[in-house]
Amino acid sequence: MPRPLPLFATLLLLALSLAAPAHAEGFITRLLNKPVPGGVAVLDLGGQAQAPKVRYQGKPVLTIREDGQRWIAIVGIPLGVKPGTQQVQIEGGQSLAFEVGAKHYTEQRITLKNQQQVNPNAKNLARIERELAEQTRAYRQFSARQPSNLLFDKPVDGPLSSPFGLRRFFNGEERNPHSGLDFAASRGTSIKAPAAGKVILIGDYFFNGRTVFLDHGQGLISMFCHLSAIDVKLGDEIPRGGHLGKVGATGRATGPHLHWNVSLNDARVDPAIFIGAFKP
């Protein structure tokens, strides 16, 4: 007959069992789960055989199998979402709640010589609206492909400059918050794909200048703008690390830099999350 465990060992095992999570968090969850406005929520969907279909705010959500064991939903949270409880809907009528925490974003004040880039005239406003609709359609694409990687490479070699989420004031007037991450880089610096993807939109836009959209799969989309040169074509399949174009200062830019957006389920989220540089 086995001897009973000493009291100390019994209490220790009990404490460990109570402290242990239902499952160990995988690498993707640890990397991406930053549930704040402009962040990402990673939700455990269980270990069923087929990938669950998930929607958030009516938009389809990226789902992948983590560590070959369970499905997770990777949900982009728009900047405008207030802290508190949010829900995703799972096919079949089930819903899953998650909590969004608070995050403070700082201000940035920029002076522009071209007043049209602050208060555009009617002709430029019509152009801006057309271009916005075109880019919105690109952000809302949802392909079946699985992303090649979720720990992204930096698209350029250069330090981070303007962070995501800044409240921006142009010539003293508040405009939309900064929807991406800026890298300080000299004109002509090569821009590389942070993950494999398909070129789904190319344009030369009023605000963004020369721009490339890259679809990484399942609503995970990168946008690169202010380029001096675009070296890919619509429909090109670009491998991870593949050359896209060169850094410039086209559109509304005060100097050469790369502005990089990352979008999930049509929500612009902080690209710093995907390169391990997120700051709470």
PDB file of C-alpha atoms in Angstrom:
ATOM      1  CA  MET A   1       0.000   0.000   0.000  1.00  0.00           C
ATOM      2  CA  PRO A   2       1.552   3.385  -1.014  1.00  0.00           C
ATOM      3  CA  ARG A   3       2.462   5.735   1.802  1.00  0.00           C
ATOM      4  CA  PRO A   4       0.419   8.992   1.975  1.00  0.00           C
ATOM      5  CA  LEU A   5       2.197  12.173   0.907  1.00  0.00           C
ATOM      6  CA  PRO A   6       3.496  14.413   3.681  1.00  0.00           C
ATOM      7  CA  LEU A   7       1.172  17.312   4.498  1.00  0.00           C
ATOM      8  CA  PHE A   8       3.599  19.880   3.018  1.00  0.00           C
ATOM      9  CA  ALA A   9       3.811  18.020  -0.319  1.00  0.00           C
ATOM     10  CA  THR A  10       0.032  17.647  -0.460  1.00  0.00           C
ATOM     11  CA  LEU A  11      -0.485  21.370   0.103  1.00  0.00           C
ATOM     12  CA  LEU A  12       2.167  22.217  -2.486  1.00  0.00           C
ATOM     13  CA  LEU A  13       0.526  20.038  -5.148  1.00  0.00           C
ATOM     14  CA  LEU A  14      -2.860  21.574  -4.353  1.00  0.00           C
ATOM     15  CA  ALA A  15      -1.462  25.109  -4.683  1.00  0.00           C
ATOM     16  CA  LEU A  16       0.188  24.294  -8.000  1.00  0.00           C
ATOM     17  CA  SER A  17      -2.989  22.751  -9.382  1.00  0.00           C
ATOM     18  CA  LEU A  18      -5.008  25.823  -8.433  1.00  0.00           C
ATOM     19  CA  ALA A  19      -2.429  28.229  -9.861  1.00  0.00           C
ATOM     20  CA  ALA A  20      -1.941  26.372 -13.149  1.00  0.00           C
ATOM     21  CA  PRO A  21      -3.966  27.645 -16.141  1.00  0.00           C
ATOM     22  CA  ALA A  22      -6.307  25.349 -17.999  1.00  0.00           C
ATOM     23  CA  HIS A  23      -3.643  25.223 -20.729  1.00  0.00           C
ATOM     24  CA  ALA A  24      -0.240  26.725 -21.186  1.00  0.00           C
ATOM     25  CA  GLU A  25      -0.267  29.811 -23.382  1.00  0.00           C
ATOM     26  CA  GLY A  26       1.360  29.278 -26.738  1.00  0.00           C
ATOM     27  CA  PHE A  27       3.906  31.560 -28.360  1.00  0.00           C
ATOM     28  CA  ILE A  28       1.353  33.322 -30.581  1.00  0.00           C
ATOM     29  CA  THR A  29      -0.895  34.118 -27.621  1.00  0.00           C
ATOM     30  CA  ARG A  30       2.014  35.514 -25.612  1.00  0.00           C
ATOM     31  CA  LEU A  31       3.181  37.604 -28.581  1.00  0.00           C
ATOM     32  CA  LEU A  32      -0.131  39.020 -29.791  1.00  0.00           C
ATOM     33  CA  ASN A  33      -2.584  39.142 -26.889  1.00  0.00           C
ATOM     34  CA  LYS A  34      -2.705  42.904 -26.151  1.00  0.00           C
ATOM     35  CA  PRO A  35      -6.439  43.546 -25.641  1.00  0.00           C
ATOM     36  CA  VAL A  36      -6.588  47.348 -25.664  1.00  0.00           C
ATOM     37  CA  PRO A  37      -8.110  49.824 -28.141  1.00  0.00           C
ATOM     38  CA  GLY A  38      -5.912  49.509 -31.230  1.00  0.00           C
ATOM     39  CA  GLY A  39      -4.598  46.169 -29.968  1.00  0.00           C
ATOM     40  CA  VAL A  40      -5.287  42.468 -30.438  1.00  0.00           C
ATOM     41  CA  ALA A  41      -7.249  39.916 -28.411  1.00  0.00           C
ATOM     42  CA  VAL A  42      -6.334  36.233 -28.711  1.00  0.00           C
ATOM     43  CA  LEU A  43      -9.238  33.968 -27.736  1.00  0.00           C
ATOM     44  CA  ASP A  44      -9.184  30.226 -27.043  1.00  0.00           C
ATOM     45  CA  LEU A  45     -11.759  28.431 -29.207  1.00  0.00           C
ATOM     46  CA  GLY A  46     -11.096  24.846 -28.107  1.00  0.00           C
ATOM     47  CA  GLY A  47      -9.692  21.780 -29.807  1.00  0.00           C
ATOM     48  CA  GLN A  48     -12.399  20.728 -32.262  1.00  0.00           C
ATOM     49  CA  ALA A  49     -11.416  19.155 -35.565  1.00  0.00           C
ATOM     50  CA  GLN A  50     -12.562  21.966 -37.869  1.00  0.00           C
ATOM     51  CA  ALA A  51     -11.663  25.648 -37.640  1.00  0.00           C
ATOM     52  CA  PRO A  52     -14.523  27.597 -36.010  1.00  0.00           C
ATOM     53  CA  LYS A  53     -15.871  30.547 -37.999  1.00  0.00           C
ATOM     54  CA  VAL A  54     -15.758  33.704 -35.907  1.00  0.00           C
ATOM     55  CA  ARG A  55     -17.002  37.261 -36.475  1.00  0.00           C
ATOM     56  CA  TYR A  56     -16.395  40.478 -34.564  1.00  0.00           C
ATOM     57  CA  GLN A  57     -18.469  43.586 -35.219  1.00  0.00           C
ATOM     58  CA  GLY A  58     -19.845  41.756 -38.242  1.00  0.00           C
ATOM     59  CA  LYS A  59     -16.411  41.109 -39.803  1.00  0.00           C
ATOM     60  CA  PRO A  60     -14.749  37.675 -40.239  1.00  0.00           C
ATOM     61  CA  VAL A  61     -11.851  36.967 -37.869  1.00  0.00           C
ATOM     62  CA  LEU A  62      -8.503  35.214 -38.366  1.00  0.00           C
ATOM     63  CA  THR A  63      -8.451  31.750 -36.766  1.00  0.00           C
ATOM     64  CA  ILE A  64      -5.461  29.412 -36.581  1.00  0.00           C
ATOM     65  CA  ARG A  65      -4.466  26.298 -34.678  1.00  0.00           C
ATOM     66  CA  GLU A  66      -1.879  27.099 -31.998  1.00  0.00           C
ATOM     67  CA  ASP A  67       0.776  24.532 -31.108  1.00  0.00           C
ATOM     68  CA  GLY A  68      -1.156  21.947 -33.135  1.00  0.00           C
ATOM     69  CA  GLN A  69      -3.662  21.608 -30.292  1.00  0.00           C
ATOM     70  CA  ARG A  70      -6.406  24.214 -30.087  1.00  0.00           C
ATOM     71  CA  TRP A  71      -7.937  26.872 -32.307  1.00  0.00           C
ATOM     72  CA  ILE A  72      -7.490  30.514 -31.438  1.00  0.00           C
ATOM     73  CA  ALA A  73      -9.165  33.648 -32.787  1.00  0.00           C
ATOM     74  CA  ILE A  74      -6.901  36.651 -33.388  1.00  0.00           C
ATOM     75  CA  VAL A  75      -9.161  39.688 -33.133  1.00  0.00           C
ATOM     76  CA  GLY A  76      -8.234  43.229 -34.171  1.00  0.00           C
ATOM     77  CA  ILE A  77      -9.712  45.848 -31.810  1.00  0.00           C
ATOM     78  CA  PRO A  78     -10.446  49.275 -33.386  1.00  0.00           C
ATOM     79  CA  LEU A  79      -8.986  52.366 -31.735  1.00  0.00           C
ATOM     80  CA  GLY A  80     -12.492  53.691 -31.114  1.00  0.00           C
ATOM     81  CA  VAL A  81     -13.564  50.760 -28.909  1.00  0.00           C
ATOM     82  CA  LYS A  82     -14.082  51.756 -25.263  1.00  0.00           C
ATOM     83  CA  PRO A  83     -12.558  49.694 -22.445  1.00  0.00           C
ATOM     84  CA  GLY A  84     -14.932  47.030 -21.167  1.00  0.00           C
ATOM     85  CA  THR A  85     -16.534  43.793 -22.316  1.00  0.00           C
ATOM     86  CA  GLN A  86     -16.644  42.893 -26.011  1.00  0.00           C
ATOM     87  CA  GLN A  87     -17.966  39.781 -27.724  1.00  0.00           C
ATOM     88  CA  VAL A  88     -17.232  37.701 -30.783  1.00  0.00           C
ATOM     89  CA  GLN A  89     -19.843  35.510 -32.450  1.00  0.00           C
ATOM     90  CA  ILE A  90     -19.027  31.901 -33.293  1.00  0.00           C
ATOM     91  CA  GLU A  91     -20.880  30.077 -36.064  1.00  0.00           C
ATOM     92  CA  GLY A  92     -23.734  28.133 -34.542  1.00  0.00           C
ATOM     93  CA  GLY A  93     -24.987  30.933 -32.318  1.00  0.00           C
ATOM     94  CA  GLN A  94     -22.399  30.860 -29.542  1.00  0.00           C
ATOM     95  CA  SER A  95     -20.743  34.067 -28.352  1.00  0.00           C
ATOM     96  CA  LEU A  96     -17.478  34.535 -26.481  1.00  0.00           C
ATOM     97  CA  ALA A  97     -16.758  37.545 -24.274  1.00  0.00           C
ATOM     98  CA  PHE A  98     -13.400  39.216 -23.706  1.00  0.00           C
ATOM     99  CA  GLU A  99     -12.230  42.275 -21.826  1.00  0.00           C
ATOM    100  CA  VAL A 100     -10.637  45.346 -23.407  1.00  0.00           C
ATOM    101  CA  GLY A 101      -8.339  47.320 -21.136  1.00  0.00           C
ATOM    102  CA  ALA A 102      -7.406  51.010 -21.268  1.00  0.00           C
ATOM    103  CA  LYS A 103      -4.419  52.525 -23.043  1.00  0.00           C
ATOM    104  CA  HIS A 104      -3.275  56.155 -23.209  1.00  0.00           C
ATOM    105  CA  TYR A 105      -2.031  57.511 -26.531  1.00  0.00           C
ATOM    106  CA  THR A 106       0.019  60.693 -26.657  1.00  0.00           C
ATOM    107  CA  GLU A 107      -0.255  63.738 -28.973  1.00  0.00           C
ATOM    108  CA  GLN A 108       1.779  64.831 -31.974  1.00  0.00           C
ATOM    109  CA  ARG A 109       1.737  68.320 -33.490  1.00  0.00           C
ATOM    110  CA  ILE A 110       2.858  68.746 -37.094  1.00  0.00           C
ATOM    111  CA  THR A 111       3.260  71.910 -39.198  1.00  0.00           C
ATOM    112  CA  LEU A 112       2.605  71.579 -42.927  1.00  0.00           C
ATOM    113  CA  LYS A 113       3.411  74.224 -45.528  1.00  0.00           C
ATOM    114  CA  ASN A 114       0.795  72.881 -47.969  1.00  0.00           C
ATOM    115  CA  GLN A 115      -2.536  74.066 -46.538  1.00  0.00           C
ATOM    116  CA  GLN A 116      -4.384  71.710 -48.927  1.00  0.00           C
ATOM    117  CA  GLN A 117      -3.046  68.792 -46.872  1.00  0.00           C
ATOM    118  CA  VAL A 118      -4.816  70.252 -43.823  1.00  0.00           C
ATOM    119  CA  ASN A 119      -8.053  71.624 -45.305  1.00  0.00           C
ATOM    120  CA  PRO A 120      -8.442  70.240 -48.856  1.00  0.00           C
ATOM    121  CA  ASN A 121     -10.658  72.018 -51.394  1.00  0.00           C
ATOM    122  CA  ALA A 122     -13.749  70.415 -52.932  1.00  0.00           C
ATOM    123  CA  LYS A 123     -11.832  68.834 -55.834  1.00  0.00           C
ATOM    124  CA  ASN A 124      -9.272  67.255 -53.512  1.00  0.00           C
ATOM    125  CA  LEU A 125     -11.991  66.153 -51.075  1.00  0.00           C
ATOM    126  CA  ALA A 126     -13.710  64.255 -53.889  1.00  0.00           C
ATOM    127  CA  ARG A 127     -10.409  62.576 -54.733  1.00  0.00           C
ATOM    128  CA  ILE A 128      -9.800  61.700 -51.078  1.00  0.00           C
ATOM    129  CA  GLU A 129     -13.244  60.097 -50.773  1.00  0.00           C
ATOM    130  CA  ARG A 130     -12.675  57.965 -53.900  1.00  0.00           C
ATOM    131  CA  GLU A 131      -9.283  56.857 -52.636  1.00  0.00           C
ATOM    132  CA  LEU A 132     -10.613  56.088 -49.158  1.00  0.00           C
ATOM    133  CA  ALA A 133     -13.346  53.861 -50.614  1.00  0.00           C
ATOM    134  CA  GLU A 134     -10.766  51.998 -52.722  1.00  0.00           C
ATOM    135  CA  GLN A 135      -8.494  51.410 -49.734  1.00  0.00           C
ATOM    136  CA  THR A 136     -11.409  50.402 -47.488  1.00  0.00           C
ATOM    137  CA  ARG A 137     -12.360  47.674 -49.976  1.00  0.00           C
ATOM    138  CA  ALA A 138      -8.789  46.372 -49.816  1.00  0.00           C
ATOM    139  CA  TYR A 139      -8.782  46.328 -46.011  1.00  0.00           C
ATOM    140  CA  ARG A 140     -12.030  44.311 -46.033  1.00  0.00           C
ATOM    141  CA  GLN A 141     -10.728  41.497 -48.217  1.00  0.00           C
ATOM    142  CA  PHE A 142     -10.684  38.126 -46.474  1.00  0.00           C
ATOM    143  CA  SER A 143      -8.771  35.359 -48.236  1.00  0.00           C
ATOM    144  CA  ALA A 144      -8.612  31.724 -47.131  1.00  0.00           C
ATOM    145  CA  ARG A 145      -4.807  31.587 -47.006  1.00  0.00           C
ATOM    146  CA  GLN A 146      -3.047  31.091 -43.671  1.00  0.00           C
ATOM    147  CA  PRO A 147      -0.462  33.749 -42.754  1.00  0.00           C
ATOM    148  CA  SER A 148       3.086  32.456 -43.267  1.00  0.00           C
ATOM    149  CA  ASN A 149       4.194  33.913 -39.922  1.00  0.00           C
ATOM    150  CA  LEU A 150       2.754  36.087 -37.158  1.00  0.00           C
ATOM    151  CA  LEU A 151       6.031  37.236 -35.639  1.00  0.00           C
ATOM    152  CA  PHE A 152       6.687  39.775 -38.393  1.00  0.00           C
ATOM    153  CA  ASP A 153      10.014  41.016 -39.673  1.00  0.00           C
ATOM    154  CA  LYS A 154      10.564  44.772 -39.679  1.00  0.00           C
ATOM    155  CA  PRO A 155       9.787  46.045 -43.173  1.00  0.00           C
ATOM    156  CA  VAL A 156      12.815  48.384 -43.154  1.00  0.00           C
ATOM    157  CA  ASP A 157      16.085  48.671 -41.300  1.00  0.00           C
ATOM    158  CA  GLY A 158      15.591  51.811 -39.248  1.00  0.00           C
ATOM    159  CA  PRO A 159      14.458  53.036 -35.828  1.00  0.00           C
ATOM    160  CA  LEU A 160      10.794  53.476 -34.950  1.00  0.00           C
ATOM    161  CA  SER A 161       9.720  57.106 -35.078  1.00  0.00           C
ATOM    162  CA  SER A 162       6.032  58.069 -34.747  1.00  0.00           C
ATOM    163  CA  PRO A 163       4.176  55.324 -32.847  1.00  0.00           C
ATOM    164  CA  PHE A 164       0.699  53.992 -33.494  1.00  0.00           C
ATOM    165  CA  GLY A 165      -2.324  55.773 -32.002  1.00  0.00           C
ATOM    166  CA  LEU A 166      -0.919  59.295 -31.703  1.00  0.00           C
ATOM    167  CA  ARG A 167      -3.565  62.008 -31.557  1.00  0.00           C
ATOM    168  CA  ARG A 168      -2.398  64.179 -34.446  1.00  0.00           C
ATOM    169  CA  PHE A 169      -2.736  67.939 -34.875  1.00  0.00           C
ATOM    170  CA  PHE A 170      -1.858  69.425 -38.264  1.00  0.00           C
ATOM    171  CA  ASN A 171      -1.253  73.169 -38.078  1.00  0.00           C
ATOM    172  CA  GLY A 172      -3.107  73.114 -34.744  1.00  0.00           C
ATOM    173  CA  GLU A 173      -6.170  71.235 -36.063  1.00  0.00           C
ATOM    174  CA  GLU A 174      -6.925  67.725 -34.772  1.00  0.00           C
ATOM    175  CA  ARG A 175      -7.236  64.976 -37.364  1.00  0.00           C
ATOM    176  CA  ASN A 176      -7.541  61.172 -37.280  1.00  0.00           C
ATOM    177  CA  PRO A 177      -5.165  59.340 -34.926  1.00  0.00           C
ATOM    178  CA  HIS A 178      -2.001  57.857 -36.401  1.00  0.00           C
ATOM    179  CA  SER A 179      -3.145  54.503 -37.781  1.00  0.00           C
ATOM    180  CA  GLY A 180       0.263  52.895 -38.283  1.00  0.00           C
ATOM    181  CA  LEU A 181       3.885  52.813 -37.267  1.00  0.00           C
ATOM    182  CA  ASP A 182       6.572  55.044 -38.788  1.00  0.00           C
ATOM    183  CA  PHE A 183      10.167  54.026 -39.400  1.00  0.00           C
ATOM    184  CA  ALA A 184      12.867  56.651 -39.837  1.00  0.00           C
ATOM    185  CA  ALA A 185      14.745  55.656 -42.992  1.00  0.00           C
ATOM    186  CA  SER A 186      16.503  57.491 -45.793  1.00  0.00           C
ATOM    187  CA  ARG A 187      15.004  57.885 -49.248  1.00  0.00           C
ATOM    188  CA  GLY A 188      15.593  54.786 -51.358  1.00  0.00           C
ATOM    189  CA  THR A 189      15.843  52.325 -48.450  1.00  0.00           C
ATOM    190  CA  SER A 190      14.488  48.910 -49.494  1.00  0.00           C
ATOM    191  CA  ILE A 191      11.076  47.927 -48.062  1.00  0.00           C
ATOM    192  CA  LYS A 192      10.603  44.197 -47.465  1.00  0.00           C
ATOM    193  CA  ALA A 193       7.513  42.092 -46.843  1.00  0.00           C
ATOM    194  CA  PRO A 194       7.202  41.306 -43.094  1.00  0.00           C
ATOM    195  CA  ALA A 195       5.364  38.102 -44.043  1.00  0.00           C
ATOM    196  CA  ALA A 196       4.445  36.429 -47.316  1.00  0.00           C
ATOM    197  CA  GLY A 197       1.473  37.927 -49.114  1.00  0.00           C
ATOM    198  CA  LYS A 198      -0.308  38.886 -52.307  1.00  0.00           C
ATOM    199  CA  VAL A 199      -0.296  42.450 -53.677  1.00  0.00           C
ATOM    200  CA  ILE A 200      -3.981  43.442 -53.688  1.00  0.00           C
ATOM    201  CA  LEU A 201      -3.785  47.204 -54.246  1.00  0.00           C
ATOM    202  CA  ILE A 202      -1.299  49.716 -55.625  1.00  0.00           C
ATOM    203  CA  GLY A 203      -1.980  53.445 -55.796  1.00  0.00           C
ATOM    204  CA  ASP A 204      -0.657  56.999 -55.658  1.00  0.00           C
ATOM    205  CA  TYR A 205      -2.911  58.713 -53.138  1.00  0.00           C
ATOM    206  CA  PHE A 206      -3.472  62.260 -51.891  1.00  0.00           C
ATOM    207  CA  PHE A 207      -2.484  61.553 -48.288  1.00  0.00           C
ATOM    208  CA  ASN A 208      -0.570  58.261 -48.534  1.00  0.00           C
ATOM    209  CA  GLY A 209       1.415  58.910 -51.694  1.00  0.00           C
ATOM    210  CA  ARG A 210       2.699  55.796 -53.470  1.00  0.00           C
ATOM    211  CA  THR A 211       1.170  52.860 -51.615  1.00  0.00           C
ATOM    212  CA  VAL A 212       1.178  49.045 -51.604  1.00  0.00           C
ATOM    213  CA  PHE A 213      -1.351  46.754 -49.885  1.00  0.00           C
ATOM    214  CA  LEU A 214      -0.237  43.195 -49.090  1.00  0.00           C
ATOM    215  CA  ASP A 215      -2.717  40.454 -48.090  1.00  0.00           C
ATOM    216  CA  HIS A 216      -1.101  38.007 -45.636  1.00  0.00           C
ATOM    217  CA  GLY A 217      -4.278  35.928 -45.279  1.00  0.00           C
ATOM    218  CA  GLN A 218      -7.623  35.837 -43.428  1.00  0.00           C
ATOM    219  CA  GLY A 219      -8.028  39.600 -43.112  1.00  0.00           C
ATOM    220  CA  LEU A 220      -4.444  40.254 -41.969  1.00  0.00           C
ATOM    221  CA  ILE A 221      -3.284  43.021 -44.299  1.00  0.00           C
ATOM    222  CA  SER A 222      -0.270  45.343 -44.401  1.00  0.00           C
ATOM    223  CA  MET A 223      -0.229  48.775 -46.028  1.00  0.00           C
ATOM    224  CA  PHE A 224       3.019  50.590 -46.874  1.00  0.00           C
ATOM    225  CA  CYS A 225       2.906  54.229 -47.945  1.00  0.00           C
ATOM    226  CA  HIS A 226       4.881  57.385 -48.865  1.00  0.00           C
ATOM    227  CA  LEU A 227       7.072  55.235 -51.141  1.00  0.00           C
ATOM    228  CA  SER A 228       9.439  56.832 -53.672  1.00  0.00           C
ATOM    229  CA  ALA A 229       9.194  53.747 -55.905  1.00  0.00           C
ATOM    230  CA  ILE A 230       6.913  50.700 -56.143  1.00  0.00           C
ATOM    231  CA  ASP A 231       8.681  47.603 -57.458  1.00  0.00           C
ATOM    232  CA  VAL A 232       5.803  45.092 -57.485  1.00  0.00           C
ATOM    233  CA  LYS A 233       2.683  44.619 -59.601  1.00  0.00           C
ATOM    234  CA  LEU A 234      -0.940  43.955 -58.722  1.00  0.00           C
ATOM    235  CA  GLY A 235      -1.432  40.232 -58.097  1.00  0.00           C
ATOM    236  CA  ASP A 236       2.238  39.480 -57.359  1.00  0.00           C
ATOM    237  CA  GLU A 237       2.916  36.834 -54.692  1.00  0.00           C
ATOM    238  CA  ILE A 238       5.670  38.194 -52.462  1.00  0.00           C
ATOM    239  CA  PRO A 239       7.684  35.885 -50.169  1.00  0.00           C
ATOM    240  CA  ARG A 240       8.608  36.832 -46.642  1.00  0.00           C
ATOM    241  CA  GLY A 241      11.488  39.296 -46.953  1.00  0.00           C
ATOM    242  CA  GLY A 242      10.674  40.001 -50.620  1.00  0.00           C
ATOM    243  CA  HIS A 243      11.364  43.509 -51.943  1.00  0.00           C
ATOM    244  CA  LEU A 244       8.280  45.763 -52.319  1.00  0.00           C
ATOM    245  CA  GLY A 245       9.638  49.223 -53.086  1.00  0.00           C
ATOM    246  CA  LYS A 246      11.697  52.090 -51.682  1.00  0.00           C
ATOM    247  CA  VAL A 247      11.211  54.586 -48.872  1.00  0.00           C
ATOM    248  CA  GLY A 248      10.169  58.093 -49.916  1.00  0.00           C
ATOM    249  CA  ALA A 249       8.167  61.147 -48.888  1.00  0.00           C
ATOM    250  CA  THR A 250       5.214  61.117 -51.304  1.00  0.00           C
ATOM    251  CA  GLY A 251       1.748  62.234 -50.189  1.00  0.00           C
ATOM    252  CA  ARG A 252       1.354  64.013 -46.844  1.00  0.00           C
ATOM    253  CA  ALA A 253       4.841  63.568 -45.425  1.00  0.00           C
ATOM    254  CA  THR A 254       7.304  66.035 -43.953  1.00  0.00           C
ATOM    255  CA  GLY A 255      10.313  63.912 -44.897  1.00  0.00           C
ATOM    256  CA  PRO A 256      11.367  60.415 -46.014  1.00  0.00           C
ATOM    257  CA  HIS A 257      10.024  57.615 -43.832  1.00  0.00           C
ATOM    258  CA  LEU A 258       7.953  54.431 -44.074  1.00  0.00           C
ATOM    259  CA  HIS A 259       4.424  54.429 -42.694  1.00  0.00           C
ATOM    260  CA  TRP A 260       3.270  50.828 -42.108  1.00  0.00           C
ATOM    261  CA  ASN A 261      -0.308  49.866 -41.248  1.00  0.00           C
ATOM    262  CA  VAL A 262      -1.446  46.457 -40.043  1.00  0.00           C
ATOM    263  CA  SER A 263      -5.143  45.617 -40.277  1.00  0.00           C
ATOM    264  CA  LEU A 264      -7.065  42.700 -38.760  1.00  0.00           C
ATOM    265  CA  ASN A 265     -10.775  42.158 -39.534  1.00  0.00           C
ATOM    266  CA  ASP A 266     -10.790  45.706 -40.982  1.00  0.00           C
ATOM    267  CA  ALA A 267      -9.434  47.216 -37.745  1.00  0.00           C
ATOM    268  CA  ARG A 268      -6.150  49.107 -37.843  1.00  0.00           C
ATOM    269  CA  VAL A 269      -4.004  47.767 -35.000  1.00  0.00           C
ATOM    270  CA  ASP A 270      -0.568  48.559 -33.611  1.00  0.00           C
ATOM    271  CA  PRO A 271       2.094  46.998 -35.873  1.00  0.00           C
ATOM    272  CA  ALA A 272       4.526  47.054 -32.934  1.00  0.00           C
ATOM    273  CA  ILE A 273       2.607  44.053 -31.520  1.00  0.00           C
ATOM    274  CA  PHE A 274       3.694  41.905 -34.458  1.00  0.00           C
ATOM    275  CA  ILE A 275       7.404  42.745 -34.168  1.00  0.00           C
ATOM    276  CA  GLY A 276       7.595  42.311 -30.379  1.00  0.00           C
ATOM    277  CA  ALA A 277       7.925  46.065 -29.737  1.00  0.00           C
ATOM    278  CA  PHE A 278       4.540  46.836 -28.115  1.00  0.00           C
ATOM    279  CA  LYS A 279       4.587  49.232 -25.175  1.00  0.00           C
ATOM    280  CA  PRO A 280       1.608  49.080 -22.767  1.00  0.00           C
TER     281      PRO A 280
END
